[in-house]
PDB file of C-alpha atoms and ligand atoms in Angstrom:
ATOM      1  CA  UNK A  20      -5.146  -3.045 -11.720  1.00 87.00           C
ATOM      2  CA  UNK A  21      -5.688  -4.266 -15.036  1.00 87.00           C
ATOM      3  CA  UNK A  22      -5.903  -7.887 -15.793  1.00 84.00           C
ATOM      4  CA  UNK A  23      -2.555  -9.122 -17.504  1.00 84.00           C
ATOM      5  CA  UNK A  24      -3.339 -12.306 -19.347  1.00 82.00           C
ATOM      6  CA  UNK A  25      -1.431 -15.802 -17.817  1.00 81.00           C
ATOM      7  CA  UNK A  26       1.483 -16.317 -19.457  1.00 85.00           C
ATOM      8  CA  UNK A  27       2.548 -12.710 -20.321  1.00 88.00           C
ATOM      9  CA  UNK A  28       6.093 -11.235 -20.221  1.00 93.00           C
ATOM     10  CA  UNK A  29       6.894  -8.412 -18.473  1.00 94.00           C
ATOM     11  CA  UNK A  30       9.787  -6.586 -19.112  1.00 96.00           C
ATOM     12  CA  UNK A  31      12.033  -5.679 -16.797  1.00 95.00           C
ATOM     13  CA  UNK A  32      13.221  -1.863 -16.718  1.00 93.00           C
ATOM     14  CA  UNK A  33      16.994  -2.957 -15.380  1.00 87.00           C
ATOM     15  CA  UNK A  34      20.378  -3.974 -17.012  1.00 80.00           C
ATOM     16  CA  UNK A  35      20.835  -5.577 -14.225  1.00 82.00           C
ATOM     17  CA  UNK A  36      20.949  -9.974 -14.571  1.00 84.00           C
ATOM     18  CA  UNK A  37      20.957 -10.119 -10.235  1.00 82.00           C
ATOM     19  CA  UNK A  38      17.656  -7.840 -10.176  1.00 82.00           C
ATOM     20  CA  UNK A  39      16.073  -8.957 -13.306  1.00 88.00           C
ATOM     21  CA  UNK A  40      16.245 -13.002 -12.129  1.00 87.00           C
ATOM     22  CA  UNK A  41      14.879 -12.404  -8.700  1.00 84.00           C
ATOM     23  CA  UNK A  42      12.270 -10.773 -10.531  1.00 88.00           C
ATOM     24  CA  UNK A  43      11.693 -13.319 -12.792  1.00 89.00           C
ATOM     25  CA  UNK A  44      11.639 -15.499  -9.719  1.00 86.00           C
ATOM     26  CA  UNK A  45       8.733 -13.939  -7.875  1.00 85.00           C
ATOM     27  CA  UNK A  46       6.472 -13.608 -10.934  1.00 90.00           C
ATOM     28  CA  UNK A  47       6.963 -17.128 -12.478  1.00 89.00           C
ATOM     29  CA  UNK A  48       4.869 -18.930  -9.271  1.00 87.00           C
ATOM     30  CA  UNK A  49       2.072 -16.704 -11.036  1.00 87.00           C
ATOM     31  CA  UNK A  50       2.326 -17.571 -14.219  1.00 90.00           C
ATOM     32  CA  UNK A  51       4.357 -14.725 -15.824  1.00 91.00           C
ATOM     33  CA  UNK A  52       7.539 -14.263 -17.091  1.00 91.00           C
ATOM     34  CA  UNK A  53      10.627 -11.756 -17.527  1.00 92.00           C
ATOM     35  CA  UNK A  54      12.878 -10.328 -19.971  1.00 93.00           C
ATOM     36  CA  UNK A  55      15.324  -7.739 -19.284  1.00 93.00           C
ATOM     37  CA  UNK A  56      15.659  -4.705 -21.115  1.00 93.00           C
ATOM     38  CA  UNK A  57      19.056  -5.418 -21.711  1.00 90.00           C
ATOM     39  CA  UNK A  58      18.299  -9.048 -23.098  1.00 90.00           C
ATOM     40  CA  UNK A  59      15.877  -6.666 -25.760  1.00 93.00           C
ATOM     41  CA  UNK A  60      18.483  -3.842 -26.396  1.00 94.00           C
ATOM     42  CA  UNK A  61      16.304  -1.378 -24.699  1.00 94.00           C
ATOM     43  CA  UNK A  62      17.902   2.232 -24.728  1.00 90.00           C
ATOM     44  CA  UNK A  63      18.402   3.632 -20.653  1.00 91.00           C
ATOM     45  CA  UNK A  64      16.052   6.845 -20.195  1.00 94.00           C
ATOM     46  CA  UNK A  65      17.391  10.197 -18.447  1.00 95.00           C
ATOM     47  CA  UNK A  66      15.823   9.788 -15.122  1.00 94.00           C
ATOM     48  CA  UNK A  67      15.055  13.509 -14.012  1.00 97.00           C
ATOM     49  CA  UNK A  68      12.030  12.530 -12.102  1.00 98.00           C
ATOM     50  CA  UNK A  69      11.417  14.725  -8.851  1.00 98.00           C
ATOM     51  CA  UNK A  70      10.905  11.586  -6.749  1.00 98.00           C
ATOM     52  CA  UNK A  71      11.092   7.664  -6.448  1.00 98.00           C
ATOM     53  CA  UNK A  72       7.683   7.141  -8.375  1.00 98.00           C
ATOM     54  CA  UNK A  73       8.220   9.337 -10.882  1.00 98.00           C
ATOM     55  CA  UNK A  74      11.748   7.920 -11.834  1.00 98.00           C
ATOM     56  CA  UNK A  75      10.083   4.364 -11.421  1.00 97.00           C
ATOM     57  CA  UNK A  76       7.433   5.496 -13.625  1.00 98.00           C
ATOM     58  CA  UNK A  77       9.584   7.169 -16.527  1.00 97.00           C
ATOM     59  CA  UNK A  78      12.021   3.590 -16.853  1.00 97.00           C
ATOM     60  CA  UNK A  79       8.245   1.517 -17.168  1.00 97.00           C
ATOM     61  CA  UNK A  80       6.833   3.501 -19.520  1.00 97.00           C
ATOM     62  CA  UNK A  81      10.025   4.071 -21.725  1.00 96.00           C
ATOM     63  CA  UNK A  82      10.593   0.422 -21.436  1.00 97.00           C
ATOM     64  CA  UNK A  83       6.725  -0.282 -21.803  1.00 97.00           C
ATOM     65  CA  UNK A  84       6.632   1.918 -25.683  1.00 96.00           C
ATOM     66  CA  UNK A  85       9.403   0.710 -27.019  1.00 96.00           C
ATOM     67  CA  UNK A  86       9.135  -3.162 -26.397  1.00 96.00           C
ATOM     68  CA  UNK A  87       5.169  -2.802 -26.830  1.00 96.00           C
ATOM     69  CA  UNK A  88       4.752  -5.075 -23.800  1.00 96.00           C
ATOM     70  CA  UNK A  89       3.942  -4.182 -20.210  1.00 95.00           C
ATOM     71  CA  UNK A  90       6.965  -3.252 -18.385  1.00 96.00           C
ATOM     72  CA  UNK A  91       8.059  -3.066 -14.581  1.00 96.00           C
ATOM     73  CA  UNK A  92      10.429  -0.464 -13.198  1.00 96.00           C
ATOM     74  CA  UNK A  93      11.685   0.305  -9.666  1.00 95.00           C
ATOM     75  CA  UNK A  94      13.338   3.101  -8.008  1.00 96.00           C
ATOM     76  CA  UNK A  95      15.027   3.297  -4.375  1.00 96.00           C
ATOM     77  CA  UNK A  96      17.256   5.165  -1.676  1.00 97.00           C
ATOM     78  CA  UNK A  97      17.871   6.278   1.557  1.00 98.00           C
ATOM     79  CA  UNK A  98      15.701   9.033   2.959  1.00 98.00           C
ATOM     80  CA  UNK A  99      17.583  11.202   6.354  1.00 98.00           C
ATOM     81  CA  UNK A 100      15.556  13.278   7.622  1.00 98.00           C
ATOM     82  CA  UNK A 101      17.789  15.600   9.441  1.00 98.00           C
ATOM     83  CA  UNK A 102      19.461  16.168   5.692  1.00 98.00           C
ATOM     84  CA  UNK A 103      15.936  17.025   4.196  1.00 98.00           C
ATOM     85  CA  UNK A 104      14.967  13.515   2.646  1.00 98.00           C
ATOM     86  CA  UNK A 105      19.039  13.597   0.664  1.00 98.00           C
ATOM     87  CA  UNK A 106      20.610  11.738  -0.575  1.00 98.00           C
ATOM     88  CA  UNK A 107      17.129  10.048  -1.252  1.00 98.00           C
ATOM     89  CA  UNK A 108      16.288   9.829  -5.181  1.00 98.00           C
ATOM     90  CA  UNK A 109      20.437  11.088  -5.539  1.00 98.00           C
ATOM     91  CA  UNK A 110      21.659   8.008  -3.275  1.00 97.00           C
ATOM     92  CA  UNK A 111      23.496   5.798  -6.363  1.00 95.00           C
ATOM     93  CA  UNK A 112      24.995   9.067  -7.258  1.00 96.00           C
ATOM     94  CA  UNK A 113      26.613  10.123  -3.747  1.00 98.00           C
ATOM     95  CA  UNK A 114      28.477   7.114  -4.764  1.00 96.00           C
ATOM     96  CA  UNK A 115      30.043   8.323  -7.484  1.00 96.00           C
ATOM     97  CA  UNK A 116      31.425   6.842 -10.842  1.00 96.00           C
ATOM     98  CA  UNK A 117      33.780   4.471  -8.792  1.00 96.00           C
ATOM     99  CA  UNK A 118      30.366   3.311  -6.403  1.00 95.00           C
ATOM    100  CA  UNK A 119      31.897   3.957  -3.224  1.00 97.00           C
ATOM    101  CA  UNK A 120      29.326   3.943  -0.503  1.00 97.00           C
ATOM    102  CA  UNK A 121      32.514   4.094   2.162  1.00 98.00           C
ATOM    103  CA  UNK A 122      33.070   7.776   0.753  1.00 98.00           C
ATOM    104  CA  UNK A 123      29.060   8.594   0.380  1.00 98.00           C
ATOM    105  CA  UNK A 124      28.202   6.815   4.201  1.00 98.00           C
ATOM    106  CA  UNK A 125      31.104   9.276   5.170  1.00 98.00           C
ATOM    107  CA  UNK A 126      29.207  12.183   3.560  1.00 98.00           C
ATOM    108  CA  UNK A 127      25.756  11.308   4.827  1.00 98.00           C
ATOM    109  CA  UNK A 128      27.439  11.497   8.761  1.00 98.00           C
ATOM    110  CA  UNK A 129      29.286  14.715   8.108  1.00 98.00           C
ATOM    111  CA  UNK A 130      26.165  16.245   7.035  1.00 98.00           C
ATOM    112  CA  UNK A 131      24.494  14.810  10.197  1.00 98.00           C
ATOM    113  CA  UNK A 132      27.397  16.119  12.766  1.00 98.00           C
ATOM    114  CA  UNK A 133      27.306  19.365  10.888  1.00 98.00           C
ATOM    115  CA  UNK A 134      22.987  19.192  11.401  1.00 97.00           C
ATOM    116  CA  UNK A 135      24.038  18.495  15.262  1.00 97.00           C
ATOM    117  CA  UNK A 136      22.343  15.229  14.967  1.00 97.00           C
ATOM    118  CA  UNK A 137      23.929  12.843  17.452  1.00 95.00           C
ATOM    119  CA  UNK A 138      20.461  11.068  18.969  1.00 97.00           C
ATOM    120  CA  UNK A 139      18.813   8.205  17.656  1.00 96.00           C
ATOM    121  CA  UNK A 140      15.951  10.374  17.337  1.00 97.00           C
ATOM    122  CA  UNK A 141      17.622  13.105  15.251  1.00 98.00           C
ATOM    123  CA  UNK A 142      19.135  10.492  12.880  1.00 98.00           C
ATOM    124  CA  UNK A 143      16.159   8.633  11.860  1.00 98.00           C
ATOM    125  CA  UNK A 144      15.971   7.682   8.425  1.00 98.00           C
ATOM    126  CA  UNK A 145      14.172   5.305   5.755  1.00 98.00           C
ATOM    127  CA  UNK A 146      15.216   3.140   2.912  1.00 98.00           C
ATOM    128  CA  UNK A 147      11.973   3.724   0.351  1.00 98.00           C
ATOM    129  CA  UNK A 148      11.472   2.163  -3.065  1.00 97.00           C
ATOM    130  CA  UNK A 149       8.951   2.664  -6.025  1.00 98.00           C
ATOM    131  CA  UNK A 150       7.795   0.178  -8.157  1.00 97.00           C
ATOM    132  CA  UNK A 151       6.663   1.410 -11.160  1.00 97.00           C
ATOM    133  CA  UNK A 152       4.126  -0.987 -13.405  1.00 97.00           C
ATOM    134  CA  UNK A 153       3.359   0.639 -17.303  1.00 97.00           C
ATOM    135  CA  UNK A 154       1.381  -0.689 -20.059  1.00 96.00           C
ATOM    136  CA  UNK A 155       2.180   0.450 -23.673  1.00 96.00           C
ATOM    137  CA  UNK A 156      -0.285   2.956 -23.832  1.00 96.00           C
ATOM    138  CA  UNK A 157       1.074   4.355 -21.226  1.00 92.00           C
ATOM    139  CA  UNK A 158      -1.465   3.690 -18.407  1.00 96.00           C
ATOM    140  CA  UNK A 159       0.397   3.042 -15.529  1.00 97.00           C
ATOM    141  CA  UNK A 160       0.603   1.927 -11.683  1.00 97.00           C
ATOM    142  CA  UNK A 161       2.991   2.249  -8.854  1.00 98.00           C
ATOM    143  CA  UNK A 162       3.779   0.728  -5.522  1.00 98.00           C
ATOM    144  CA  UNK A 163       5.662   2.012  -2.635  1.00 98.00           C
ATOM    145  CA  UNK A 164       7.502   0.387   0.110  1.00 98.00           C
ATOM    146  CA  UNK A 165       9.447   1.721   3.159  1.00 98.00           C
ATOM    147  CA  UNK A 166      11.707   0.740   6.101  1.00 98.00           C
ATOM    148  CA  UNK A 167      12.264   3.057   8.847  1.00 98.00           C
ATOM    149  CA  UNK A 168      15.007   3.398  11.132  1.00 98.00           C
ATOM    150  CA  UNK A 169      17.938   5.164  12.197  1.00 98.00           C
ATOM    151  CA  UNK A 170      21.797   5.949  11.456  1.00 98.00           C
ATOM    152  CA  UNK A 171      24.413   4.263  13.151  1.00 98.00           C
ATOM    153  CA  UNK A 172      28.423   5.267  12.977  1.00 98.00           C
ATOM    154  CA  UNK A 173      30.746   3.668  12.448  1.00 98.00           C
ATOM    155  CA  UNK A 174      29.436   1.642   9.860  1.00 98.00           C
ATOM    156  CA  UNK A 175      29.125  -2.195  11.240  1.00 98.00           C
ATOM    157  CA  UNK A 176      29.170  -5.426   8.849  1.00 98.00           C
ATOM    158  CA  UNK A 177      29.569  -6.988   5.840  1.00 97.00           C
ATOM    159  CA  UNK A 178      26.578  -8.470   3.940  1.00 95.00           C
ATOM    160  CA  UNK A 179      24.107  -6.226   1.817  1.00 90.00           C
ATOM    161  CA  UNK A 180      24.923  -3.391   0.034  1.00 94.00           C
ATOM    162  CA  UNK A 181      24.800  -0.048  -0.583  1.00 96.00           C
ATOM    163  CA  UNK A 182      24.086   2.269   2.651  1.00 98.00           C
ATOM    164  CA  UNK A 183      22.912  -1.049   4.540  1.00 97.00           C
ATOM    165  CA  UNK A 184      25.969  -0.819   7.234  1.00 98.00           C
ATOM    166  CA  UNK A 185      24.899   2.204   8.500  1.00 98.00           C
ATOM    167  CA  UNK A 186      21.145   1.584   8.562  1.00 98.00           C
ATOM    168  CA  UNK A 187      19.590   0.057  11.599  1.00 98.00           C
ATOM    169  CA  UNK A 188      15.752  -0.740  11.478  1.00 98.00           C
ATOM    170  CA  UNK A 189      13.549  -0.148  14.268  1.00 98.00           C
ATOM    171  CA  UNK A 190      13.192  -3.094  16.592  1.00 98.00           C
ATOM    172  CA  UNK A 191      16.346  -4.125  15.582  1.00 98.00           C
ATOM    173  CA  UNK A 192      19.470  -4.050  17.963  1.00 98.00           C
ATOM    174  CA  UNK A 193      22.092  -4.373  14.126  1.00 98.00           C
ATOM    175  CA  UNK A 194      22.326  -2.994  10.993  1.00 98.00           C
ATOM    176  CA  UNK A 195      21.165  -4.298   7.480  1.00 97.00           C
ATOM    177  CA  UNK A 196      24.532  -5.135   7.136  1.00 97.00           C
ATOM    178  CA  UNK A 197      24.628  -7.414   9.949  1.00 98.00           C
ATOM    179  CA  UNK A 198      21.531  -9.218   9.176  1.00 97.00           C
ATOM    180  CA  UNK A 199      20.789 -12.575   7.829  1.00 96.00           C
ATOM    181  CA  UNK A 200      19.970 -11.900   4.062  1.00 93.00           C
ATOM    182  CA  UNK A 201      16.993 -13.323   3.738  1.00 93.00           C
ATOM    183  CA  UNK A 202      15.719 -11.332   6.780  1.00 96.00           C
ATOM    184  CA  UNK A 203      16.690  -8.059   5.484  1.00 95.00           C
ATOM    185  CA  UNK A 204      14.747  -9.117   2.387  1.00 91.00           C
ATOM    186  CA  UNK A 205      11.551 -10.521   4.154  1.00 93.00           C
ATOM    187  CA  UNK A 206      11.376  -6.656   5.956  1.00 96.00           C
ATOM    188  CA  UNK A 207      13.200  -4.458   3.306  1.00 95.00           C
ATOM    189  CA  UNK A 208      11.432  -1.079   1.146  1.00 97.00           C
ATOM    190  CA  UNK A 209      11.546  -3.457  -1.937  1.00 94.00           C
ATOM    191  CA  UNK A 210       9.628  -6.334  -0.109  1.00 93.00           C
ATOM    192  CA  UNK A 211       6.762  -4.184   0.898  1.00 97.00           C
ATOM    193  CA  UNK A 212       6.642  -2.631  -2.334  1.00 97.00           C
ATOM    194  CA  UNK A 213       6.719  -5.948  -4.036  1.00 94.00           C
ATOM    195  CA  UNK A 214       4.182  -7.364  -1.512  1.00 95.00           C
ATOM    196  CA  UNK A 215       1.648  -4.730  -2.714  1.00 97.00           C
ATOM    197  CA  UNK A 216       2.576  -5.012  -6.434  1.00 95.00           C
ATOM    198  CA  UNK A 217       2.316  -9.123  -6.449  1.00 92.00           C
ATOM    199  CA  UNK A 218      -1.484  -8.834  -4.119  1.00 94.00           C
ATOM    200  CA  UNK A 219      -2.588  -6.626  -7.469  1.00 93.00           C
ATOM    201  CA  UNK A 220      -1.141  -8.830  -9.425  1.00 89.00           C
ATOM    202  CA  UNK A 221      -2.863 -12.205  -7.669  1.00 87.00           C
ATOM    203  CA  UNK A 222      -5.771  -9.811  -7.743  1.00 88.00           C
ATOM    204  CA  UNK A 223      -6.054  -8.923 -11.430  1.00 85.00           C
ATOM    205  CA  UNK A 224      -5.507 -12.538 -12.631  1.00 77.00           C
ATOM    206  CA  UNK A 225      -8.268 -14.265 -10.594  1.00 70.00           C
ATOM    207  CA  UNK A 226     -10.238 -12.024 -12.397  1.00 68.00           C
TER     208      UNK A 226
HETATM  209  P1  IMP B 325      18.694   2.409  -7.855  1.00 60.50           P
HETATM  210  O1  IMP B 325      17.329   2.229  -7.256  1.00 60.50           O
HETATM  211  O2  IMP B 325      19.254   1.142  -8.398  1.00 60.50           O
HETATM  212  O3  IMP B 325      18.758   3.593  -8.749  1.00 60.50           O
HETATM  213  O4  IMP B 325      19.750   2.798  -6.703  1.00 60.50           O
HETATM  214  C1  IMP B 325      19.413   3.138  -5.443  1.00 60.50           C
HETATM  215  C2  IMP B 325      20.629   3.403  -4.560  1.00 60.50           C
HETATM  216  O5  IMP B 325      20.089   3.537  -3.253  1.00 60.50           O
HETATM  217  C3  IMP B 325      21.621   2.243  -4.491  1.00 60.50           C
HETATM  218  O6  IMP B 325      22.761   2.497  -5.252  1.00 60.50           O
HETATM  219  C4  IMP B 325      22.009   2.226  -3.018  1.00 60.50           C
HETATM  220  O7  IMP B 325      23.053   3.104  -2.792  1.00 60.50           O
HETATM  221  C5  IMP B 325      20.792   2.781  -2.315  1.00 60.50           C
HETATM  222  N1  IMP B 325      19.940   1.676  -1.829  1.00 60.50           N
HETATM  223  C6  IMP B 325      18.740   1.291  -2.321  1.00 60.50           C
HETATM  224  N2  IMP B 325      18.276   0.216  -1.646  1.00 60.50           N
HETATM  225  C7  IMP B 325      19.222  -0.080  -0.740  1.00 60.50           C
HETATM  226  C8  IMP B 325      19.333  -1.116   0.243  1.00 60.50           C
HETATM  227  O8  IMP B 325      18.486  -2.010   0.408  1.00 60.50           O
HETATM  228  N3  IMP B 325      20.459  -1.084   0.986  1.00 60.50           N
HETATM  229  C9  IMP B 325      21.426  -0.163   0.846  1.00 60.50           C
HETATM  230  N4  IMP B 325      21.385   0.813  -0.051  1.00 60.50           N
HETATM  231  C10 IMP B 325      20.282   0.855  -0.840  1.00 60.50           C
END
């Protein structure tokens, strides 16, 4: 990766204050800083990438040009592979306007009992998330997590968000949204692909 100086700020691709502080968090023990897009007045791209990366990649590098500093940008979703990979890069959509993930969980198992897919085995499915780091000039770098597992129904607990009710990760005898937090976080898509992006990171600035 290429070195980014101590001290730099990255911008983070999100209007989001939750997302863009644990951010912030993470890269301050190395020496670097964040700043939301919002806090800058950043304009929100169309995302009509084809996958995670390339979504992750279009919010960097938009966010990258116009604030002329280097710029971080993830993408994530739930992957079913009985359904062909859906809702994957559409899962914040399945939601709808109003977010409701009890209406879009309840779409995701129709489509599986329609499929046939009762098992364990014909329900697997991953959470995956790409992390998308641009420079101004557009050169750019992205890291990919995933956790794999299978659907449960009914849904079961309360913490987490999102599809995390129905999600249970192999090894695991509960969903996401039964776990401990900080536990889903140690093991989640986002972790791994934040592992990989922070070792680059370490990597380029002992440099
Ligand atoms: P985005 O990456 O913010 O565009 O949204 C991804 C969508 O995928 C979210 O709205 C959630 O529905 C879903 N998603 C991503 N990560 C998770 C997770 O860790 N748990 C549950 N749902 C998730």
């Amino acid at each position: 990766m290429r070195p980014l100086e101590k001290g730099a700020r990255l911008v983070v691709a999100s209007h989001n204050p939750g997302k863009v502080r644990e951010i912030d968090d993470l890269l301050r023990p190395l020496g670097f800083a964040a700043v939301s897009a919002g806090e800058l007045g950043l304009p929100e791209p169309v995302e009509d990438g084809a996958t995670f990366a390339e979504n992750a990649l279009i919010k960097a590098r938009a966010a990258a040009s116009a604030s002329g500093l280097p710029a971080l940008a993830d993408d994530s979703g739930l992957c079913v592979d009985a359904l062909g990979g859906e809702p994957g890069i559409h899962s914040a959509r399945w939601g709808g306007p109003d977010k409701d993930f009890a209406m879009a969980m309840r779409k995701v198992e129709d489509r599986l009992q329609e499929a046939g897919a009762t098992t364990p085995e014909r329900r697997k499915a991953h959470f995956a998330c790409a992390l998308a780091l641009a420079w101004p000039d557009g050169e750019a770098e992205v890291f990919e997590g995933q956790v794999h597992g299978h659907l449960v129904w009914p849904p079961r607990g309360e913490k987490g968000f999102g599809y995390d009710p129905v999600f249970q990760p192999n090894g695991h005898d509960i969903t996401f949204a039964q776990m401990d937090p900080r536990k889903k976080h140690a093991m989640s898509h986002r972790a791994r692909a934040f592992e990989k992006f922070l070792a680059a990171l370490r990597a380029a600035s002992a440099r």
